[in-house]
Short mmCIF file of C-alpha atoms and ligand atoms in Angstrom, two decimals:
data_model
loop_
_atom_site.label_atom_id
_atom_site.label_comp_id
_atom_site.label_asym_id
_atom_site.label_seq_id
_atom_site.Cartn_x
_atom_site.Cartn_y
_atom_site.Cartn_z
CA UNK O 1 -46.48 -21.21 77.28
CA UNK O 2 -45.32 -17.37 77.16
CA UNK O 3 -47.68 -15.05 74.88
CA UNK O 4 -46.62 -11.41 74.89
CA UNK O 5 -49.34 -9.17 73.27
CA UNK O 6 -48.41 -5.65 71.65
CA UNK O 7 -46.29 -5.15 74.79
CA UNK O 8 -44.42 -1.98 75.05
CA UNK O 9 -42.50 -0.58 77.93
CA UNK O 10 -41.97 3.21 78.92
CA UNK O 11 -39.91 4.26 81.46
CA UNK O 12 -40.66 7.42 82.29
CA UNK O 13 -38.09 9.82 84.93
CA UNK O 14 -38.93 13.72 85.59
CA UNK O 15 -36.82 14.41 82.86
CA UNK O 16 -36.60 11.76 80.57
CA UNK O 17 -38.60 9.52 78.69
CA UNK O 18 -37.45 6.47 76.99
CA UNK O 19 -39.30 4.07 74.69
CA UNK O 20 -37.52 0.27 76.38
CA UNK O 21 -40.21 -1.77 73.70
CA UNK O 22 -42.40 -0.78 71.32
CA UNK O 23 -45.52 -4.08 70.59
CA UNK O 24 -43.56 -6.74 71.07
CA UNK O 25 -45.54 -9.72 70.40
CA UNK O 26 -44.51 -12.78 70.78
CA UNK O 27 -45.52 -16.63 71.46
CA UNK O 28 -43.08 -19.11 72.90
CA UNK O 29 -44.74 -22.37 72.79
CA UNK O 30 -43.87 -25.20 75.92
CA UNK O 31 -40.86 -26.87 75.29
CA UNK O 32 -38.85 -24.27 72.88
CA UNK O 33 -35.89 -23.20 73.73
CA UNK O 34 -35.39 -19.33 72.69
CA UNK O 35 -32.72 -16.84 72.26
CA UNK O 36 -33.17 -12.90 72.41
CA UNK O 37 -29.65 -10.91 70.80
CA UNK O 38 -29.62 -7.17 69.95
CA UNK O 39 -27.05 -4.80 70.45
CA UNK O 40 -26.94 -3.33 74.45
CA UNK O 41 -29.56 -1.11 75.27
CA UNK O 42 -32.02 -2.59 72.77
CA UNK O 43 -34.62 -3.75 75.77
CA UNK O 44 -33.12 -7.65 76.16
CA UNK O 45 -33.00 -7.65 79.93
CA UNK O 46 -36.60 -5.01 79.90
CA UNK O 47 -38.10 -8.01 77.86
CA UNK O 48 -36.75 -10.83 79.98
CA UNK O 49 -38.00 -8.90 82.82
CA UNK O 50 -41.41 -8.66 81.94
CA UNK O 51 -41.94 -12.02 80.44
CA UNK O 52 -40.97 -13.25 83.91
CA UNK O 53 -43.10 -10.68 85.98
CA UNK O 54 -40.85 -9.04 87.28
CA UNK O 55 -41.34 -5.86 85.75
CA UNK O 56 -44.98 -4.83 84.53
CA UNK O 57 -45.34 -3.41 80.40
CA UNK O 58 -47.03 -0.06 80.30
CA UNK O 59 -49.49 -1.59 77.57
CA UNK O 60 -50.08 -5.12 76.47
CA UNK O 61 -50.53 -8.36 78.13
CA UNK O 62 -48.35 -11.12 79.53
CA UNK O 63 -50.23 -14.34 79.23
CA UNK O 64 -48.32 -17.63 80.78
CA UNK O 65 -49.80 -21.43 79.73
CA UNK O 66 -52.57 -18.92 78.36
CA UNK O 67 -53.51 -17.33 82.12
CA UNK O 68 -53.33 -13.30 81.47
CA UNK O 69 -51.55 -11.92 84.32
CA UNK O 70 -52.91 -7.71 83.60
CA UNK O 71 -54.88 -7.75 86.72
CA UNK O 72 -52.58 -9.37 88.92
CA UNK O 73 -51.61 -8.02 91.78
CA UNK O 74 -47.57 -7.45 93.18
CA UNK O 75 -48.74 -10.88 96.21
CA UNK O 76 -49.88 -12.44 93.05
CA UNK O 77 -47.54 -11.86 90.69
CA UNK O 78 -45.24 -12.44 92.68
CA UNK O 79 -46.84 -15.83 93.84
CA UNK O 80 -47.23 -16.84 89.96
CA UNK O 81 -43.28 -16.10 89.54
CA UNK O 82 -42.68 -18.18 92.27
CA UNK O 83 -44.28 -20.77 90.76
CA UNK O 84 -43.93 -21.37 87.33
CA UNK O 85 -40.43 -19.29 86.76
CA UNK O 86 -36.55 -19.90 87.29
CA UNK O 87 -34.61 -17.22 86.56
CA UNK O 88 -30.62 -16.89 86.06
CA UNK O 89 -28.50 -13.73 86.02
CA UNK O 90 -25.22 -13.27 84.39
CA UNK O 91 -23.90 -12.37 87.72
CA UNK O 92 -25.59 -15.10 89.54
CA UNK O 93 -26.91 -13.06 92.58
CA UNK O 94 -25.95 -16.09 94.78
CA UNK O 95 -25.90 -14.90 98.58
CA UNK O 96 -22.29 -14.84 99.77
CA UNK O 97 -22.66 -16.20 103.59
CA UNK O 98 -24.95 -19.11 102.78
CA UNK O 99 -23.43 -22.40 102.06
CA UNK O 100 -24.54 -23.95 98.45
CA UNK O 101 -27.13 -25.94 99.52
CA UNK O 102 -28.40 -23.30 101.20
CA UNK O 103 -28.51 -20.89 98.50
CA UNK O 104 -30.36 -23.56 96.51
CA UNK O 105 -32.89 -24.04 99.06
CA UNK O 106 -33.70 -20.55 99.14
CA UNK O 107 -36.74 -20.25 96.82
CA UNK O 108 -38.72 -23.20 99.12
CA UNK O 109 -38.87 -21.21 101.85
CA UNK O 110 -41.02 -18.91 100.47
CA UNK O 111 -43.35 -21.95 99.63
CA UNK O 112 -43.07 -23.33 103.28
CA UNK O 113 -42.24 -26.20 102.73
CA UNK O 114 -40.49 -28.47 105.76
CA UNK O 115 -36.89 -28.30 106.35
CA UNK O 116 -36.43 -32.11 105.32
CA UNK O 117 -37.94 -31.30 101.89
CA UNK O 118 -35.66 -28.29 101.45
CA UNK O 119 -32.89 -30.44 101.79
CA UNK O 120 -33.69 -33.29 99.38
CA UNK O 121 -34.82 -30.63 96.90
CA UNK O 122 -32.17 -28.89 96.35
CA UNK O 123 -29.67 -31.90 97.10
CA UNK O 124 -31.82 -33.08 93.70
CA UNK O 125 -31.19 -30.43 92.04
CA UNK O 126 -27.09 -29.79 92.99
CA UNK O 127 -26.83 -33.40 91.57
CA UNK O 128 -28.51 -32.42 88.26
CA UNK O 129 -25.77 -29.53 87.84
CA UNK O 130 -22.79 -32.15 88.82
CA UNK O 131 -22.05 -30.28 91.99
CA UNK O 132 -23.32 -32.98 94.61
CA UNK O 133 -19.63 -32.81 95.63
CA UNK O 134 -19.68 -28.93 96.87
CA UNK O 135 -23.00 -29.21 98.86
CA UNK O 136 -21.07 -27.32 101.94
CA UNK O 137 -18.84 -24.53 100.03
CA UNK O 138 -19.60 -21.49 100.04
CA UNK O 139 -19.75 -19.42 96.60
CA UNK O 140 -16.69 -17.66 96.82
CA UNK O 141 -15.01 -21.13 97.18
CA UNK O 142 -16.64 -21.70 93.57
CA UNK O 143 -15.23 -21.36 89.63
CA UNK O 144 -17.22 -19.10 87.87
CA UNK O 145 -18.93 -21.80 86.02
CA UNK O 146 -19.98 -23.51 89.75
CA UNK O 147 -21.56 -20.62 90.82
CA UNK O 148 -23.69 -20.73 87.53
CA UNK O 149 -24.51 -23.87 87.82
CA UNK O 150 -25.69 -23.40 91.87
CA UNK O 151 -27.75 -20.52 90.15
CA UNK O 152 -29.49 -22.91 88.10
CA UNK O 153 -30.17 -25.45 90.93
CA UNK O 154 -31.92 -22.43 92.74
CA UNK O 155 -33.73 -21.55 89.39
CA UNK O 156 -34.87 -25.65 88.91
CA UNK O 157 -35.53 -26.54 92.83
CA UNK O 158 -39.17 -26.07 92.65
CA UNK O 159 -39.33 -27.62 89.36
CA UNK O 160 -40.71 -24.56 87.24
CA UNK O 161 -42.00 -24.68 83.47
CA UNK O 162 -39.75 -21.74 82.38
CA UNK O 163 -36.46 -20.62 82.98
CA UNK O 164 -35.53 -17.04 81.93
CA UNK O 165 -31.79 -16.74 81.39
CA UNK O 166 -30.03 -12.93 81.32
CA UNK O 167 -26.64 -13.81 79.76
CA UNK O 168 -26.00 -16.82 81.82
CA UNK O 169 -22.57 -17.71 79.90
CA UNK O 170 -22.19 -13.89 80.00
CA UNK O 171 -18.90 -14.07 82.72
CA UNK O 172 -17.47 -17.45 81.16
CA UNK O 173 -15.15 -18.26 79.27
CA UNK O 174 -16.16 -20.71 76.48
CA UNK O 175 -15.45 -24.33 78.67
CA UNK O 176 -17.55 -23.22 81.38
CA UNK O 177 -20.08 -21.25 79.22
CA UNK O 178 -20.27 -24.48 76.79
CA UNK O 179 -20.67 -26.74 80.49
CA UNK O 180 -23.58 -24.54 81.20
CA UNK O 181 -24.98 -24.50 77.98
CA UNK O 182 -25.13 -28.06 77.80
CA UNK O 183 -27.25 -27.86 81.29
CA UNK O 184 -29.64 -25.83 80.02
CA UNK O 185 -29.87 -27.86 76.97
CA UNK O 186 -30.64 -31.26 78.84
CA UNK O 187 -33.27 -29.26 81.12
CA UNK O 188 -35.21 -28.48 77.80
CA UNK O 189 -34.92 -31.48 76.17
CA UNK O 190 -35.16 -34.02 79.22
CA UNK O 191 -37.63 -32.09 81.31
CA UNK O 192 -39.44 -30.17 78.77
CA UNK O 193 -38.21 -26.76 80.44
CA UNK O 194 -39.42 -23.60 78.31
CA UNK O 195 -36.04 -21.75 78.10
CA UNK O 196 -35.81 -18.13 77.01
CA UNK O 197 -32.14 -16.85 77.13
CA UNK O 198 -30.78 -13.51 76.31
CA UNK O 199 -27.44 -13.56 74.84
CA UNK O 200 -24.60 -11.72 72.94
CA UNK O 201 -23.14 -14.72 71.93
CA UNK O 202 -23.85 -16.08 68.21
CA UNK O 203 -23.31 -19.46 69.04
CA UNK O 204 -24.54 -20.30 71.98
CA UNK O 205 -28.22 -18.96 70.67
CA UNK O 206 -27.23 -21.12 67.32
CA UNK O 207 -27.67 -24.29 69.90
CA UNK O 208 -31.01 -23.29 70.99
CA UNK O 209 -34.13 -24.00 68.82
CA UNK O 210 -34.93 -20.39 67.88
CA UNK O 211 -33.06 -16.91 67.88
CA UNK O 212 -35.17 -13.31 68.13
CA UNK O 213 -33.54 -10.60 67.40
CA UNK O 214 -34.80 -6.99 69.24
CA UNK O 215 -33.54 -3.49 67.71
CA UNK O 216 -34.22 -0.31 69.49
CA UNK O 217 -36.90 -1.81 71.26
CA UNK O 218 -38.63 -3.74 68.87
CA UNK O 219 -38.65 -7.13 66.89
CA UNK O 220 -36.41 -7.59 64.01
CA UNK O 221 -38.44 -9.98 61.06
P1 ADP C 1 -30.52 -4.41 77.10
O1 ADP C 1 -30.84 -5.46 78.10
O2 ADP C 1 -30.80 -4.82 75.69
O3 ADP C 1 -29.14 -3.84 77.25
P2 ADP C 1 -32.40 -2.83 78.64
O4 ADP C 1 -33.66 -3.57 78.60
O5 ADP C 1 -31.56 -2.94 79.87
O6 ADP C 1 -31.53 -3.18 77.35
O7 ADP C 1 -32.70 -1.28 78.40
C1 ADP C 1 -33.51 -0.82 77.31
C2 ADP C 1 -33.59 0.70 77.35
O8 ADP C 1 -34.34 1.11 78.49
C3 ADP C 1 -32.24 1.38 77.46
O9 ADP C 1 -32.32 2.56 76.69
C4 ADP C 1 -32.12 1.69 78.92
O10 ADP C 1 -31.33 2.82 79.12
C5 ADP C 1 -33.55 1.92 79.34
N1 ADP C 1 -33.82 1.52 80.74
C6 ADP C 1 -33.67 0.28 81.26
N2 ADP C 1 -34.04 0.24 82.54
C7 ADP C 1 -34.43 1.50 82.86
C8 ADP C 1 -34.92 2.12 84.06
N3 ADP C 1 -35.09 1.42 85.17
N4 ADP C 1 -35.21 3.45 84.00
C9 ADP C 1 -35.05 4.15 82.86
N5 ADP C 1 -34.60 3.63 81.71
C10 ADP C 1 -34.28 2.33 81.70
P1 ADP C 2 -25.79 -7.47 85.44
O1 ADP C 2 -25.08 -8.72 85.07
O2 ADP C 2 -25.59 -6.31 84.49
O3 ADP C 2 -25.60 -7.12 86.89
P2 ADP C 2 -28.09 -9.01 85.84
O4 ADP C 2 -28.05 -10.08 84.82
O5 ADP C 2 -27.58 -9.26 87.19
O6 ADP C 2 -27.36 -7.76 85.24
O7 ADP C 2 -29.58 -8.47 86.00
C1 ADP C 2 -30.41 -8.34 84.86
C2 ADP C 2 -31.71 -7.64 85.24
O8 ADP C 2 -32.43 -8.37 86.25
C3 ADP C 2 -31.53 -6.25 85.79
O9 ADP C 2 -32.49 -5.42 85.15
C4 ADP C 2 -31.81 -6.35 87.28
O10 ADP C 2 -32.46 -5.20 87.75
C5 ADP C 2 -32.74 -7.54 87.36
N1 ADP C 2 -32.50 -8.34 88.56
C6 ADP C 2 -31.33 -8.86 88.94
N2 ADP C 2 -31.45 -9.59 90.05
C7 ADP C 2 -32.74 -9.57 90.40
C8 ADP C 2 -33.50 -10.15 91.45
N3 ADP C 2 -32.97 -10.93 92.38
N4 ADP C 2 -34.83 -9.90 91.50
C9 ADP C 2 -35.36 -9.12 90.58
N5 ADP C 2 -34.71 -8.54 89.55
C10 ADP C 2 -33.42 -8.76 89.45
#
């Protein structure tokens, strides 16, 4: 589903120069569920970000469901994101002065499609979280663990293949983390969601099917 090939990263400033990933390579195959750990600074969210297109390697190739995506440009990457990808932030980057279902509704307009199908959509995919009951809050009326899950209704709404998760339990304490956890383990298992989730904690990526670990920028065997 996700093939990274000798990627390596280099960010470069006028005065520094720093080595994010050195060839990374990689193959997640459709349906795995995946967890990246290594101490901070070790290139977890760099990684994330590129496998998602977000962020472009300065060598290598990111190939999704075997598609390379080198000569893409920024309307078409971002078009391919848009897509196939879900992504979920520890800090769930849900916009304050939109309602819930609004929030989750969010990545459809971008795909035009009508208001009526907005609606259903992400009323779908509120229900699949559990929150059909806080379609009208806003996020600051929210637990923690809500808002998480309303960032995961965004991330599913347009029913991508992968979901890319940056320390989604990562502000939670262990109920809610384990209640979003368990999400993210029925999206794999019941849709066949490719799940890649970076994480610092042990056993959260000891529920997932496989655990990389990344050291100063590169793959631990
Ligand atoms: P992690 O997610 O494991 O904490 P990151 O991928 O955020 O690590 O960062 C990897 C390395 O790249 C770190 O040394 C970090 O300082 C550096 N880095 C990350 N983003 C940038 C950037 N935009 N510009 C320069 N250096 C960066
Ligand atoms: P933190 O919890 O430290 O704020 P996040 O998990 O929010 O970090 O973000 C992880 C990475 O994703 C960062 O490198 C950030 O630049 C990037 N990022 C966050 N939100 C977005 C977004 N909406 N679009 C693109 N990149 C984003």
């Amino acid at each position: 589903m996700i093939t990274l090939q000798s990627i390596e990263k280099v960010y470069r400033t006028d005065t520094v120069e720093t080595q994010a990933l050195s060839k990374i390579n990689l193959e997640v195959p459709k349906g795995e569920f995946l967890s990246i750990m290594g101490p901070s600074g070790c290139g977890k969210s760099t990684l994330l970000n590129i496998m998602g297109l977000l962020d472009v390697p300065s060598r290598g190739d990111v190939r999704i469901s075997n598609e390379s995506t080198q000569k893409l440009n920024d309307k078409q990457l971002a078009h391919f994101r848009n897509r196939h990808i879900g992504f979920i932030f520890q800090s769930y980057h849900l916009i304050n002065d939109l309602r819930v279902l609004d929030n989750v509704e969010l990545p459809l307009l971008y795909r035009k499609a009508t208001a009526a199908d907005r609606k259903r959509l992400a009323t779908e995919a509120l229900a699949k979280v559990g929150l059909s009951n806080r379609l009208k809050h806003f996020p600051n009326q929210l637990s923690g663990g809500q808002k998480q899950r309303v960032a995961i209704a965004r991330a599913i709404v347009g029913l991508p293949q992968i979901i890319l998760a940056d320390e989604p339990t990562g502000n939670l304490d262990s109920a809610m983390g384990n209640e979003v956890m368990d999400i993210l383990l029925h999206l794999n298992k019941n849709e066949g969601t490719t799940i890649v989730m970076v994480t610092h904690d042990e056993q959260m990526a000891r529920r997932t099917h496989r655990l990389v670990r990344l050291f100063d920028g590169a793959q631990v065997q």
